[in-house]
Amino acid sequence: ACKSGKETPTENAAAAQPQPAKSGKRTIAYIQKQGDQQYFVDQAAGAQAEAAKLGVELKVSNVALDSNLAVSTLETMIAQKVDGIAIVVPDQLIGPQVIDRAKQAGIPLIASDDGILDAQKNAAPFVGFDGTAMGTEVGTKAGQLYKASGWKAAETRIISASKQDLSVCQDRVNGAKKAFLEASGETGIKVIDLGTNNSPTDAQDKTAGVMTANRGVKHWVVWGCNDENVSGVVNALQNGNVDQKDIAGVGLGAYLACKDWKAGKTTGMKAALFIDGKDVGAAAVKVLSEAIQNKTPLPPKTIAKTHMVDSTNWEQAGVKCM
Amino acid sequence: MTTALQLSGVSKGFSGVQALSDVSIECQAGEVLALMGENGAGKSTLLKVLSGDHQPDTGRIVVGGTPRVFRTPAEAHKAGVRVIYQEPEIIPHVSVAENVYVGALPHRFHWFDRKGLIKRFRADLERFGFSGMLDAEMLGNQLSAAHRQLVEILRALVGEVKIIAFDEPTSSLSGEETDVLFALIERLRQSGVAIIYVSHRMQEIMRIADRVAVLRDGKYVGDRKVREKPGAPATLSEDDVVRMMVGRDLSAMYVRETHEPGHIVLSLDKITNEDVHGVSFDVRAGEIVGLAGLVGAGRTELAQAIFGDTPIQSGRILWDGEGEGKLRELHLRSPRDAIRAGIGLAPEERKTQALLMRRSVRDNTSLAVLEHLRRFRFIRGDEERDLVRKFVSKLRVRTPSLEREVRTLSGGNQQKVVLARWLARRPKLLILDEPTRGVDVGVKAEIYAIIAELAREGIAVLVISSDLPEVIGLSDRIVVMHCGHVTGQLTRAEATEERIMALAMAGYLQQAPEKASKTEQMMEGAQ
Amino acid sequence: MTQSAAEAIHVQDERSLPRRVLDAVGAQNLSLLMALAAVVTIIGVQDPNFFSPSNMLAIGTAVAIAGLLAAVQTVVVILGALDISVGSMTGFTSVICAMVFTATGSASLGVVAALGIGLFCGLINGATIVYGRVNPVIATLATLATFKGLAQLVSGGRAQGYTGGDDFFIFLARGSIAAIPTLIWVLVLIAAALHVLLKYTDIGRNIYAVGGNDVAARLAGIAINKYVVGAYALSGAVAAIAGVLLTARTGSGQPVSGSEGLELESITAAALGGCDLRGGKGAIPSTLLAILLLGVLSNGMTVLGVNPFWQNVAKGALLAIAVIIQQKRSGERAVGLPR
Amino acid sequence: MTQSAAEAIHVQDERSLPRRVLDAVGAQNLSLLMALAAVVTIIGVQDPNFFSPSNMLAIGTAVAIAGLLAAVQTVVVILGALDISVGSMTGFTSVICAMVFTATGSASLGVVAALGIGLFCGLINGATIVYGRVNPVIATLATLATFKGLAQLVSGGRAQGYTGGDDFFIFLARGSIAAIPTLIWVLVLIAAALHVLLKYTDIGRNIYAVGGNDVAARLAGIAINKYVVGAYALSGAVAAIAGVLLTARTGSGQPVSGSEGLELESITAAALGGCDLRGGKGAIPSTLLAILLLGVLSNGMTVLGVNPFWQNVAKGALLAIAVIIQQKRSGERAVGLPR
Ligand SMILES: Nc1ncnc2c1ncn2[C@@H]1O[C@H](COP(=O)(O)OP(=O)(O)OP(=O)(O)O)[C@@H](O)[C@H]1O
Ligand SMILES: Nc1ncnc2c1ncn2[C@@H]1O[C@H](COP(=O)(O)OP(=O)(O)OP(=O)(O)O)[C@@H](O)[C@H]1O
Ligand SMILES: [Mg+2]
Ligand SMILES: [Mg+2]
């Protein structure tokens, strides 16, 4: 009666049996972290649209930043005998648990946005963007902007705003830092790591403190974990009478940056990396659905495209501005 | 007799108030020492010092010959010192039995013995003579004031008792429970317990005390023997005690010239709800009607119904506040409606039903009159202060300032604040539920005079009181209730304690039935 | 008088059978059971999969961690206080457990370390409240931030270690005894222990006394301070167990994720289960029913694939409706603030 | 006797000067001021820039939104209740304001719509509590979820609109009158209005009465239900103003970001400002001082470049220390739970 919990898939016979070719509607679960953020909302929408096209039933659930809830939701979906699972984990270290459980239940699983490894360090199939790569693009753009501006290193500070206990955030801003050095060739600029709760108001309030501590600084380079951070910092700088010409802000997401551009305002938000959640959501559903139908393994990596946009080309790139 | 307790040179000050200064008192084993004094004289504070609840600024406590310092009530408890506080402290969602044995629950290895507790409770109830008066399983929040007082008393009797102090224990008890309590005190006395008894009721003192000690303004005034030896008749006169307490002679307690009552202000027509059954009587302008009965007779419930606080199931409340000669039916959904109509009710329990303990005397007094004191919703501060000051000094509320939190006042002074609130409101009908609970003799007389004055000014007053002399001395007419029924009405001339008791004990079949029906007929004719 | 009281006792012993059953179950629990039945029916009708044993177990394991905290929160609430730092302590102990395990390779050392830290955090809470004279809400709000910061500091803000390879942690996370998952056993055992503590020991009765009327408790010689400190220490210890479970479930020590917000959830469950937030009233079984109701709601909506935004709306509305029904049955008069 | 009473009252008017000053400031405020002074000194010594006028104003604007909610939370707390849905209402009204503005191009319509929705949400809270007999904590926890869900639904979870091009919103976010930022003016004016309401009107007196002893309030003829519903409506309206400010500050309507967690912050400030969470006690100026203290702490630590994890630890510790000092001065007896 007592189970150690380590039983291998074969012991869980019923679950492990290859599913008989399904006649009914296939069901896919999309478990998302931070499901109330714009990017993930778009992702869900993209996935829904794709699912409708393919005739698949899609169940989207939001687990916020709660890794325990993520495990619970995964279990619920397994209990529901869904045919495939896409998951954006709140924390990448829960990867082994997530992969193990899906494997035990014999359900194909794809990691969306944040890659995960199993206990043997084998990566699960992945669809999305690469965090470090995103950061690299942002950092490179910022480096280019800096180089073009002709600012002096001593009069410039970099604000790197992010939620510091989120590893994906750290991947991005660390990537940006490294790429900035390479693109600008400038090593003498002080980077201020600004810890926020990823909301624009908090970024604003914290930036006010940074400005106090860094009077006499003329120019600011800004990046962050998401558009909320960058737009908050840029707004605060502008409110503190820093001219938009002295700010080189590079957003990540473009959904807030585009608002200034749409209104035709000149702003310190010089560029933003546009990542389209819709693409990722759709791709996840598509590869999962194909794999289920054809009983083929999932492709190991499906990387969605990113675009660096600015005030001139954001519309062409497909940024939808509410 | 041996000296069981010796307090010497006890002083205690609160910020701005010297509650006790250099008080020295002794109490012998097997003696009942009555502690008397005006409201705010420092009686409760002295008992709290004794119980370890307050630390004296100076002074010593000697129990049975050994000097003791009680840092907590628990230490005093262990030393056999018990104090029954003026305000019972009840644990709401817990049974009566647990309430009584709180802190001393029977247990083995922490395993709580519920059955043993109930058994022990029943046995103790029997032993102390209260059997049948309390239900072991009832929850604390369901208890009436009398029950709560009993719980508080029983609690103090648990374990070995050497010294026991009662702070106005009878203020919410009826005659029957009081008798049991006195029997208990007598037994405790005989078994060598030293008893301190605080009360404002002179007859009680004369009945059970061996000696009276008096405090005035926190100072010890002196003591007098009440009787030569226990059981002997009292030799001390009430006036002596009063003079010691107040420092002067009191004028007559009840000054009440009879005069013609005015129009009918309130007429109850077969009011019925869960606790009162078919109650009908009138109250006229300028008339003081006393409502007598035993605890649980439903007087408070009736008052709450008249005040719109509990719904009535049938019957009518007829009202003619302005004296237009026409009674109109009142439909009351809340006390607010009643107050708007011109009814005021000073409830019986000041702590739970009337006072905002952590607000100032000013806020508490003006609470019901704010709508007369405001202009565009702004309170006119000067007017408010003048009004409050007027009633505070009229009722002699002892407070260093109007801004003092009510919780820091002595019990009797808190009661006066409740009365002040309703006097300030000047309703057409004022219902006073146990208005002099815990009020000292001097102020009692004062309150009676104020009630009489209100009546003279044409206000109808309905006084609920368990203090029979008070009811008789004050009322023009007395309505007696038993178990939710009116069992009779007596005019002032007819009223004697015996007659009221007879009616209150449901004796209306044997006692004066024709009279009761006669008054009822009279009332019906009046409508 | 004497008669009427005796009568009352007499009448009570002759309660009708349904009445007796009701009294035993308790009105509070009955309302919760009814609400639970209603919710289960509604969801089950839409998707019969909901009733599958595996889904039932999924619900059970999902509420295990929150359930532990809700149970111990009930004790603290009955005492008249509130522990807002439970979630934070859970995160802190989760990280410590994983780090000690990773450093030593011993699961039991990890658990002991977590328990030690939990107890210590609880003692800090209790001492701040009792000896610092800080209002429990503020004190635990303060330590909520402090413990979270400490968890982030020791972990550098990152999830720590990997426990998915250890038998003990795997057994905790996925094992079962008699076909019931270990997680559920842990919850049930600890809740039962707390229930026994509250109902059948003098300690528990004193907790009710302190919460119901602290003056009465003090005058009766109950060492209130000891109880307050003890309750918070208990809360810390149970939070540590929750932290260990969290580590086992997620396979790593989580400083913040998975424990943030548990304080509100545990308080919600306690209040929904009929605890009086002013103290002196409450019971573990009702709290467990409440947490189960919340778990069923959240599971059911996931099963039905309700849009997360609608889930918020529905959860709020259903919570309110459940309590409204509960209250309407009590027939209380609608004046002032309900407790 | 009559004499002595009169005498006693007379004495009061002859309090010593320092005593009178202390009474006017209030012991609670004095402690907060001292804590504030200490914190300001410590930070200012490390970085004199902290004292620059621009930083002072930055602190002021940073606390404006939380300050509004804390002020109105104080009113609700004094009444003996709690509004946990304030943050959620702020987010909801922020989105509505931005959407209506975007649709109509009229800032005033946006503000009116936000106020309308805020009022409506508040009325729902009040009605659920009073007529549904739901405990205020549960009721507003339920509506916290509901309003958040509604905000997400109407906005599709996306930040809405762009208000950075409108003069009115720009004035709100960045304008100033007499060198004081508009945000601070809004906070100060509304807090002052609430202060006057509480201290100088019969409404305020009655709010204290209801919170102090609801039975007594009812028996004194106060229409408690009206006050409860009214307080929640007020809370909704002020949350709407906070929502408008949030929209103005961020330049767009934010359904969740920027308003989540404000409920705890507002309750923390109220409690730190000396409100008794059981009701009947509290004051707006103290709450404002408390929120200022929290704002100074957070700004100061950013100015000093303290790592956010340490910020959590320090914030918690300083919060506890501030209250401990505050309490030690009152010389209360250290038994049981402090209120
Ligand atoms: N906690 C306290 N803080 C401040 N003053 C207090 C406090 N307790 C009592 N006092 C004051 O001490 C004085 C004595 O009060 P005490 O309660 O002992 O009077 P008492 O003789 O019992 O009066 P009563 O007959 O009305 O009960 C009063 O002036 C009272 O206001
Ligand atoms: N001995 C008792 N047993 C049970 N309930 C009681 C008892 N005494 C009083 N009650 C409760 O009190 C109610 C009526 O009491 P109420 O307070 O109205 O009487 P009262 O005449 O005003 O007495 P009091 O002198 O205490 O003011 C009863 O209906 C009952 O609920
Ligand atoms: Mg007294
Ligand atoms: Mg009564």
CSV table of N, CA, C and O in Angstrom, one decimal, chain A residues 143-219:
chain,number,residue,atom,x,y,z
A,143,GLY,N,24.3,49.7,-26.4
A,143,GLY,CA,25.7,50.0,-26.7
A,143,GLY,C,25.9,50.8,-28.0
A,143,GLY,O,26.6,51.8,-28.0
A,144,GLN,N,25.1,50.5,-29.0
A,144,GLN,CA,25.1,51.3,-30.2
A,144,GLN,C,24.6,52.7,-30.0
A,144,GLN,O,25.2,53.7,-30.4
A,145,LEU,N,23.5,52.8,-29.2
A,145,LEU,CA,23.0,54.1,-28.9
A,145,LEU,C,24.0,54.9,-28.2
A,145,LEU,O,24.2,56.1,-28.5
A,146,TYR,N,24.7,54.3,-27.2
A,146,TYR,CA,25.7,55.0,-26.4
A,146,TYR,C,26.8,55.5,-27.3
A,146,TYR,O,27.3,56.7,-27.2
A,147,LYS,N,27.3,54.6,-28.2
A,147,LYS,CA,28.4,55.0,-29.0
A,147,LYS,C,28.1,56.1,-29.9
A,147,LYS,O,28.9,57.1,-30.1
A,148,ALA,N,26.8,56.1,-30.5
A,148,ALA,CA,26.4,57.1,-31.4
A,148,ALA,C,26.2,58.5,-30.7
A,148,ALA,O,26.2,59.5,-31.3
A,149,SER,N,26.0,58.4,-29.4
A,149,SER,CA,25.7,59.7,-28.7
A,149,SER,C,26.9,60.6,-28.4
A,149,SER,O,26.8,61.8,-28.2
A,150,GLY,N,28.1,59.9,-28.3
A,150,GLY,CA,29.2,60.7,-28.0
A,150,GLY,C,29.3,61.2,-26.5
A,150,GLY,O,30.0,62.1,-26.2
A,151,TRP,N,28.6,60.4,-25.6
A,151,TRP,CA,28.7,60.8,-24.2
A,151,TRP,C,30.0,60.4,-23.6
A,151,TRP,O,30.6,59.4,-24.1
A,152,LYS,N,30.3,61.0,-22.5
A,152,LYS,CA,31.5,60.6,-21.7
A,152,LYS,C,31.2,59.6,-20.7
A,152,LYS,O,30.1,59.7,-20.0
A,153,ALA,N,32.0,58.6,-20.5
A,153,ALA,CA,31.7,57.5,-19.6
A,153,ALA,C,31.5,58.1,-18.2
A,153,ALA,O,30.6,57.6,-17.4
A,154,ALA,N,32.3,59.1,-17.8
A,154,ALA,CA,32.3,59.6,-16.4
A,154,ALA,C,30.9,60.3,-16.1
A,154,ALA,O,30.5,60.4,-15.0
A,155,GLU,N,30.3,60.8,-17.2
A,155,GLU,CA,29.1,61.5,-17.0
A,155,GLU,C,27.9,60.7,-17.2
A,155,GLU,O,26.7,61.2,-17.3
A,156,THR,N,28.1,59.4,-17.4
A,156,THR,CA,27.0,58.5,-17.7
A,156,THR,C,26.8,57.4,-16.7
A,156,THR,O,27.8,56.9,-16.1
A,157,ARG,N,25.5,57.0,-16.5
A,157,ARG,CA,25.2,55.9,-15.6
A,157,ARG,C,24.3,55.0,-16.3
A,157,ARG,O,23.4,55.4,-17.1
A,158,ILE,N,24.4,53.7,-16.0
A,158,ILE,CA,23.4,52.7,-16.6
A,158,ILE,C,22.5,52.3,-15.5
A,158,ILE,O,23.0,51.9,-14.4
A,159,ILE,N,21.2,52.3,-15.7
A,159,ILE,CA,20.3,51.8,-14.8
A,159,ILE,C,19.8,50.5,-15.3
A,159,ILE,O,19.2,50.4,-16.5
A,160,SER,N,19.9,49.4,-14.6
A,160,SER,CA,19.5,48.1,-15.0
A,160,SER,C,18.4,47.6,-14.0
A,160,SER,O,18.7,47.3,-12.9
A,161,ALA,N,17.2,47.8,-14.4
A,161,ALA,CA,16.1,47.6,-13.5
A,161,ALA,C,15.4,46.2,-13.6
A,161,ALA,O,15.0,45.9,-14.7
A,162,SER,N,15.3,45.5,-12.5
A,162,SER,CA,14.7,44.2,-12.6
A,162,SER,C,14.2,43.7,-11.2
A,162,SER,O,14.6,44.3,-10.2
A,163,LYS,N,13.4,42.7,-11.2
A,163,LYS,CA,13.1,42.0,-10.0
A,163,LYS,C,14.2,41.1,-9.7
A,163,LYS,O,14.4,40.1,-10.5
A,164,GLN,N,14.9,41.2,-8.6
A,164,GLN,CA,16.2,40.6,-8.5
A,164,GLN,C,16.1,39.1,-8.0
A,164,GLN,O,17.0,38.4,-8.0
A,165,ASP,N,14.8,38.7,-7.5
A,165,ASP,CA,14.8,37.3,-7.2
A,165,ASP,C,14.1,36.5,-8.3
A,165,ASP,O,13.6,35.4,-8.0
A,166,LEU,N,14.1,37.0,-9.5
A,166,LEU,CA,13.6,36.2,-10.6
A,166,LEU,C,14.8,35.9,-11.5
A,166,LEU,O,15.4,36.8,-12.1
A,167,SER,N,15.0,34.6,-11.7
A,167,SER,CA,16.2,34.2,-12.4
A,167,SER,C,16.1,34.6,-13.9
A,167,SER,O,17.1,35.0,-14.5
A,168,VAL,N,14.9,34.6,-14.5
A,168,VAL,CA,14.8,35.0,-15.9
A,168,VAL,C,15.2,36.5,-16.1
A,168,VAL,O,15.8,36.9,-17.1
A,169,CYS,N,14.8,37.2,-15.1
A,169,CYS,CA,15.2,38.6,-15.1
A,169,CYS,C,16.7,38.8,-15.1
A,169,CYS,O,17.2,39.6,-15.8
A,170,GLN,N,17.3,38.0,-14.2
A,170,GLN,CA,18.7,38.1,-14.1
A,170,GLN,C,19.4,37.7,-15.4
A,170,GLN,O,20.4,38.3,-15.8
A,171,ASP,N,18.9,36.7,-16.1
A,171,ASP,CA,19.5,36.3,-17.4
A,171,ASP,C,19.5,37.4,-18.3
A,171,ASP,O,20.4,37.7,-19.0
A,172,ARG,N,18.3,38.1,-18.4
A,172,ARG,CA,18.2,39.2,-19.3
A,172,ARG,C,19.1,40.3,-19.1
A,172,ARG,O,19.9,40.8,-19.9
A,173,VAL,N,19.1,40.8,-17.8
A,173,VAL,CA,19.9,42.0,-17.5
A,173,VAL,C,21.4,41.7,-17.6
A,173,VAL,O,22.2,42.5,-18.0
A,174,ASN,N,21.7,40.4,-17.2
A,174,ASN,CA,23.2,40.1,-17.3
A,174,ASN,C,23.6,40.0,-18.7
A,174,ASN,O,24.7,40.4,-19.1
A,175,GLY,N,22.7,39.4,-19.5
A,175,GLY,CA,23.0,39.4,-21.0
A,175,GLY,C,23.2,40.8,-21.5
A,175,GLY,O,24.1,41.0,-22.3
A,176,ALA,N,22.4,41.6,-21.1
A,176,ALA,CA,22.4,43.0,-21.6
A,176,ALA,C,23.8,43.7,-21.2
A,176,ALA,O,24.4,44.4,-22.0
A,177,LYS,N,24.1,43.4,-20.0
A,177,LYS,CA,25.3,44.0,-19.5
A,177,LYS,C,26.6,43.6,-20.3
A,177,LYS,O,27.4,44.4,-20.7
A,178,LYS,N,26.6,42.3,-20.5
A,178,LYS,CA,27.8,41.8,-21.3
A,178,LYS,C,27.8,42.4,-22.7
A,178,LYS,O,28.8,42.8,-23.2
A,179,ALA,N,26.6,42.3,-23.3
A,179,ALA,CA,26.5,42.8,-24.7
A,179,ALA,C,26.8,44.3,-24.8
A,179,ALA,O,27.4,44.7,-25.8
A,180,PHE,N,26.4,45.0,-23.8
A,180,PHE,CA,26.7,46.5,-23.9
A,180,PHE,C,28.2,46.7,-23.9
A,180,PHE,O,28.7,47.6,-24.7
A,181,LEU,N,28.9,46.0,-23.1
A,181,LEU,CA,30.4,46.2,-23.1
A,181,LEU,C,31.0,45.9,-24.4
A,181,LEU,O,31.8,46.7,-25.0
A,182,GLU,N,30.5,44.8,-25.0
A,182,GLU,CA,31.0,44.5,-26.4
A,182,GLU,C,30.7,45.5,-27.4
A,182,GLU,O,31.5,45.9,-28.2
A,183,ALA,N,29.4,45.9,-27.4
A,183,ALA,CA,28.9,46.8,-28.5
A,183,ALA,C,29.5,48.2,-28.3
A,183,ALA,O,29.8,48.9,-29.3
A,184,SER,N,29.7,48.6,-27.0
A,184,SER,CA,30.2,50.0,-26.9
A,184,SER,C,31.7,50.1,-26.7
A,184,SER,O,32.3,51.1,-27.0
A,185,GLY,N,32.3,49.0,-26.3
A,185,GLY,CA,33.7,49.0,-26.0
A,185,GLY,C,34.0,49.8,-24.8
A,185,GLY,O,35.2,50.1,-24.6
A,186,GLU,N,33.1,50.2,-24.0
A,186,GLU,CA,33.3,51.1,-22.9
A,186,GLU,C,33.2,50.3,-21.6
A,186,GLU,O,32.1,49.7,-21.3
A,187,THR,N,34.2,50.3,-20.8
A,187,THR,CA,34.1,49.5,-19.6
A,187,THR,C,34.0,50.4,-18.4
A,187,THR,O,33.7,49.9,-17.3
A,188,GLY,N,34.1,51.7,-18.5
A,188,GLY,CA,34.1,52.6,-17.4
A,188,GLY,C,32.8,53.1,-16.9
A,188,GLY,O,32.8,54.0,-16.0
A,189,ILE,N,31.7,52.6,-17.4
A,189,ILE,CA,30.4,53.2,-16.9
A,189,ILE,C,29.9,52.4,-15.7
A,189,ILE,O,29.9,51.1,-15.8
A,190,LYS,N,29.5,53.1,-14.7
A,190,LYS,CA,29.0,52.4,-13.6
A,190,LYS,C,27.5,51.9,-13.9
A,190,LYS,O,26.7,52.6,-14.4
A,191,VAL,N,27.3,50.6,-13.5
A,191,VAL,CA,26.0,50.1,-13.7
A,191,VAL,C,25.3,50.1,-12.3
A,191,VAL,O,25.8,49.5,-11.4
A,192,ILE,N,24.1,50.6,-12.3
A,192,ILE,CA,23.3,50.6,-11.1
A,192,ILE,C,22.2,49.5,-11.2
A,192,ILE,O,21.3,49.6,-12.1
A,193,ASP,N,22.4,48.5,-10.4
A,193,ASP,CA,21.4,47.4,-10.4
A,193,ASP,C,20.2,47.8,-9.6
A,193,ASP,O,20.3,47.9,-8.3
A,194,LEU,N,19.1,48.2,-10.2
A,194,LEU,CA,17.9,48.7,-9.5
A,194,LEU,C,16.9,47.5,-9.2
A,194,LEU,O,16.4,46.9,-10.2
A,195,GLY,N,16.7,47.2,-8.0
A,195,GLY,CA,15.8,46.2,-7.7
A,195,GLY,C,14.3,46.7,-7.6
A,195,GLY,O,14.1,47.7,-6.8
A,196,THR,N,13.4,46.2,-8.3
A,196,THR,CA,12.0,46.6,-8.3
A,196,THR,C,11.1,45.4,-8.2
A,196,THR,O,11.6,44.3,-8.2
A,197,ASN,N,9.8,45.7,-8.1
A,197,ASN,CA,8.9,44.6,-8.2
A,197,ASN,C,8.3,44.4,-9.6
A,197,ASN,O,7.2,43.9,-9.7
A,198,ASN,N,9.0,44.9,-10.6
A,198,ASN,CA,8.6,44.8,-12.0
A,198,ASN,C,7.4,45.7,-12.3
A,198,ASN,O,6.8,45.4,-13.4
A,199,SER,N,7.0,46.6,-11.5
A,199,SER,CA,5.9,47.5,-11.8
A,199,SER,C,6.4,48.9,-12.1
A,199,SER,O,7.5,49.3,-11.6
A,200,PRO,N,5.8,49.6,-13.0
A,200,PRO,CA,6.3,50.9,-13.4
A,200,PRO,C,6.4,51.9,-12.3
A,200,PRO,O,7.3,52.7,-12.2
A,201,THR,N,5.4,51.9,-11.4
A,201,THR,CA,5.4,52.8,-10.3
A,201,THR,C,6.6,52.6,-9.3
A,201,THR,O,7.3,53.5,-8.9
A,202,ASP,N,6.9,51.3,-9.1
A,202,ASP,CA,8.0,51.1,-8.2
A,202,ASP,C,9.3,51.5,-8.8
A,202,ASP,O,10.2,52.1,-8.2
A,203,ALA,N,9.4,51.2,-10.2
A,203,ALA,CA,10.6,51.6,-10.9
A,203,ALA,C,10.8,53.2,-10.8
A,203,ALA,O,11.9,53.7,-10.6
A,204,GLN,N,9.6,53.9,-10.9
A,204,GLN,CA,9.7,55.3,-10.8
A,204,GLN,C,10.2,55.8,-9.5
A,204,GLN,O,11.1,56.6,-9.4
A,205,ASP,N,9.6,55.2,-8.4
A,205,ASP,CA,9.9,55.6,-7.1
A,205,ASP,C,11.4,55.3,-6.8
A,205,ASP,O,12.1,56.2,-6.2
A,206,LYS,N,11.8,54.2,-7.2
A,206,LYS,CA,13.2,53.8,-6.9
A,206,LYS,C,14.2,54.7,-7.7
A,206,LYS,O,15.3,55.1,-7.2
A,207,THR,N,13.8,55.0,-8.9
A,207,THR,CA,14.7,55.8,-9.7
A,207,THR,C,14.9,57.2,-9.1
A,207,THR,O,16.0,57.8,-9.2
A,208,ALA,N,13.9,57.7,-8.5
A,208,ALA,CA,14.0,59.0,-7.8
A,208,ALA,C,15.1,58.9,-6.8
A,208,ALA,O,15.9,59.9,-6.7
A,209,GLY,N,15.2,57.8,-6.1
A,209,GLY,CA,16.3,57.7,-5.1
A,209,GLY,C,17.6,57.6,-5.8
A,209,GLY,O,18.6,58.2,-5.3
A,210,VAL,N,17.7,56.9,-6.9
A,210,VAL,CA,19.0,56.8,-7.6
A,210,VAL,C,19.4,58.2,-8.1
A,210,VAL,O,20.6,58.5,-8.0
A,211,MET,N,18.5,59.0,-8.6
A,211,MET,CA,18.9,60.3,-9.1
A,211,MET,C,19.5,61.1,-7.9
A,211,MET,O,20.4,61.9,-8.1
A,212,THR,N,18.9,61.0,-6.8
A,212,THR,CA,19.4,61.7,-5.6
A,212,THR,C,20.8,61.3,-5.3
A,212,THR,O,21.7,62.2,-5.0
A,213,ALA,N,21.1,60.1,-5.4
A,213,ALA,CA,22.4,59.6,-5.1
A,213,ALA,C,23.4,59.9,-6.2
A,213,ALA,O,24.6,59.8,-6.0
A,214,ASN,N,22.9,60.2,-7.4
A,214,ASN,CA,23.8,60.4,-8.5
A,214,ASN,C,23.6,61.8,-9.2
A,214,ASN,O,23.3,61.9,-10.3
A,215,ARG,N,23.7,62.8,-8.3
A,215,ARG,CA,23.5,64.1,-8.9
A,215,ARG,C,24.8,64.4,-9.7
A,215,ARG,O,25.8,63.8,-9.5
A,216,GLY,N,24.6,65.2,-10.7
A,216,GLY,CA,25.8,65.5,-11.5
A,216,GLY,C,26.0,64.6,-12.7
A,216,GLY,O,26.8,64.8,-13.6
A,217,VAL,N,25.3,63.5,-12.7
A,217,VAL,CA,25.3,62.6,-13.8
A,217,VAL,C,24.5,63.2,-15.0
A,217,VAL,O,23.4,63.7,-14.7
A,218,LYS,N,25.0,63.2,-16.2
A,218,LYS,CA,24.4,63.9,-17.3
A,218,LYS,C,23.5,63.0,-18.1
A,218,LYS,O,22.5,63.3,-18.6
A,219,HIS,N,24.1,61.8,-18.3
A,219,HIS,CA,23.4,60.9,-19.3
A,219,HIS,C,23.1,59.6,-18.7
A,219,HIS,O,23.8,59.1,-17.8
